[in-house]
Amino acid sequence: QVQLVESGGELVQPGDSLRLSCTDSGPSFSRYTMAWFRQAPGKEREFVAAIEWSGRAAYYANSVSGRFTISRHNANNTMFLQMNSLEPEDTAVYYCAKQSRPFGGSRLGPNNYNTWGQGTQVTVSS
């Protein structure tokens, strides 16, 4: 049973913007901190951004800080990643993830996430 479903990935040019979405069909979405990770070809999966269960706090990787914005709409069980000023280095499969325990902080490491989506491909190329 697929619980997290990402959408919005596509081929864009450098400098373009893109918004990814992640919909959670599981229970109690509003109690769980969520995050985006990405994996580029030949590289390990890396953290991108996380948003606390309440939506009041967010945390970003240095590589995307100032360009990407994470948000969530708890009433619709949906999380978003607004990506601006995209660079070729942002090319990757983007995954959304849900923490294993409720009410966790946004700075917890990847081992604290136990539910993952199947990913959506983002390609930045001219």
Short mmCIF file of C-alpha atoms in Angstrom, two decimals:
data_model
loop_
_atom_site.label_atom_id
_atom_site.label_comp_id
_atom_site.label_asym_id
_atom_site.label_seq_id
_atom_site.Cartn_x
_atom_site.Cartn_y
_atom_site.Cartn_z
CA GLN A 1 0.00 0.00 0.00
CA VAL A 2 1.51 3.29 -1.14
CA GLN A 3 1.20 5.92 1.56
CA LEU A 4 3.26 8.85 0.29
CA VAL A 5 2.92 9.97 -3.31
CA GLU A 6 5.09 12.67 -4.84
CA SER A 7 4.25 14.67 -7.95
CA GLY A 8 5.43 17.71 -9.88
CA GLY A 9 8.83 16.64 -11.14
CA GLU A 10 9.73 17.44 -14.74
CA LEU A 11 12.42 18.71 -17.09
CA VAL A 12 13.13 22.42 -16.64
CA GLN A 13 15.83 24.88 -17.64
CA PRO A 14 18.39 26.48 -15.30
CA GLY A 15 16.84 29.40 -13.47
CA ASP A 16 13.32 28.01 -13.70
CA SER A 17 11.00 27.27 -10.79
CA LEU A 18 9.12 24.11 -9.92
CA ARG A 19 6.79 23.01 -7.13
CA LEU A 20 6.72 19.45 -5.86
CA SER A 21 3.82 17.98 -3.89
CA CYS A 22 3.60 15.03 -1.54
CA THR A 23 0.26 13.61 -0.47
CA ASP A 24 -0.03 11.34 2.55
CA SER A 25 -2.83 8.80 2.64
CA GLY A 26 -1.80 7.57 6.07
CA PRO A 27 -3.19 8.58 9.45
CA SER A 28 -2.44 11.62 11.55
CA PHE A 29 -0.44 13.58 8.98
CA SER A 30 -0.64 16.71 11.11
CA ARG A 31 1.27 15.03 13.96
CA TYR A 32 4.37 14.13 11.94
CA THR A 33 7.35 16.11 10.79
CA MET A 34 7.92 15.61 7.07
CA ALA A 35 10.93 16.07 4.84
CA TRP A 36 12.25 16.07 1.31
CA PHE A 37 15.35 14.13 0.31
CA ARG A 38 16.94 13.72 -3.11
CA GLN A 39 19.25 11.32 -4.85
CA ALA A 40 21.28 12.22 -7.89
CA PRO A 41 22.72 9.57 -10.24
CA GLY A 42 25.75 7.92 -8.69
CA LYS A 43 25.31 9.73 -5.38
CA GLU A 44 23.86 8.90 -2.01
CA ARG A 45 20.47 10.16 -0.92
CA GLU A 46 20.77 13.56 0.75
CA PHE A 47 18.59 15.71 2.94
CA VAL A 48 16.94 18.73 1.30
CA ALA A 49 14.44 20.24 3.75
CA ALA A 50 12.16 19.35 6.65
CA ILE A 51 9.07 20.95 8.13
CA GLU A 52 7.90 20.41 11.66
CA TRP A 53 4.52 18.77 12.26
CA SER A 54 3.00 22.14 13.24
CA GLY A 55 4.37 23.90 10.19
CA ARG A 56 5.99 26.54 12.38
CA ALA A 57 9.61 25.46 11.89
CA ALA A 58 11.59 24.40 8.85
CA TYR A 59 15.18 23.35 8.25
CA TYR A 60 17.13 23.40 4.98
CA ALA A 61 20.31 21.98 3.57
CA ASN A 62 22.88 24.68 2.86
CA SER A 63 22.79 23.85 -0.84
CA VAL A 64 19.13 24.87 -1.19
CA SER A 65 18.70 27.48 1.55
CA GLY A 66 17.37 30.71 0.08
CA ARG A 67 16.16 29.00 -3.11
CA PHE A 68 13.77 26.31 -1.86
CA THR A 69 10.79 26.68 0.46
CA ILE A 70 9.07 23.80 2.21
CA SER A 71 5.46 24.09 3.37
CA ARG A 72 2.53 21.94 4.35
CA HIS A 73 -1.25 22.01 4.38
CA ASN A 74 -2.34 19.74 7.19
CA ALA A 75 -6.02 19.92 6.32
CA ASN A 76 -5.25 18.33 2.94
CA ASN A 77 -2.47 15.97 4.14
CA THR A 78 -0.10 17.57 1.67
CA MET A 79 3.45 18.89 1.76
CA PHE A 80 5.12 21.07 -0.86
CA LEU A 81 8.59 22.04 -2.01
CA GLN A 82 8.81 25.28 -3.95
CA MET A 83 12.09 25.29 -5.86
CA ASN A 84 13.34 28.52 -7.40
CA SER A 85 16.51 29.39 -9.32
CA LEU A 86 17.03 25.76 -10.19
CA GLU A 87 20.52 24.64 -11.11
CA PRO A 88 21.75 21.56 -13.00
CA GLU A 89 23.11 20.33 -9.66
CA ASP A 90 19.52 20.07 -8.41
CA THR A 91 18.86 17.25 -10.87
CA ALA A 92 17.79 14.22 -8.84
CA VAL A 93 14.93 12.00 -7.82
CA TYR A 94 13.12 13.79 -5.01
CA TYR A 95 11.54 11.76 -2.22
CA CYS A 96 9.19 12.79 0.54
CA ALA A 97 9.50 11.13 3.91
CA LYS A 98 7.57 10.92 7.17
CA GLN A 99 9.09 10.58 10.61
CA SER A 100 8.52 7.40 12.55
CA ARG A 101 7.37 9.17 15.73
CA PRO A 102 4.90 12.03 16.12
CA PHE A 103 5.82 15.57 17.14
CA GLY A 104 9.49 15.27 16.20
CA GLY A 105 11.79 18.18 15.45
CA SER A 106 12.77 19.30 11.97
CA ARG A 107 16.51 18.80 12.54
CA LEU A 108 16.43 15.06 13.21
CA GLY A 109 18.51 12.86 10.93
CA PRO A 110 17.33 10.56 8.14
CA ASN A 111 17.25 7.51 10.43
CA ASN A 112 14.19 9.08 12.06
CA TYR A 113 12.15 8.70 8.86
CA ASN A 114 10.56 5.33 8.16
CA THR A 115 7.95 6.05 5.48
CA TRP A 116 9.08 7.06 2.00
CA GLY A 117 7.47 7.88 -1.28
CA GLN A 118 8.51 6.41 -4.59
CA GLY A 119 10.09 9.63 -5.83
CA THR A 120 9.61 12.15 -8.60
CA GLN A 121 12.29 13.02 -11.17
CA VAL A 122 13.52 16.60 -11.44
CA THR A 123 15.87 17.34 -14.31
CA VAL A 124 17.47 20.76 -14.77
CA SER A 125 19.11 21.10 -18.13
CA SER A 126 19.41 23.54 -20.99
#
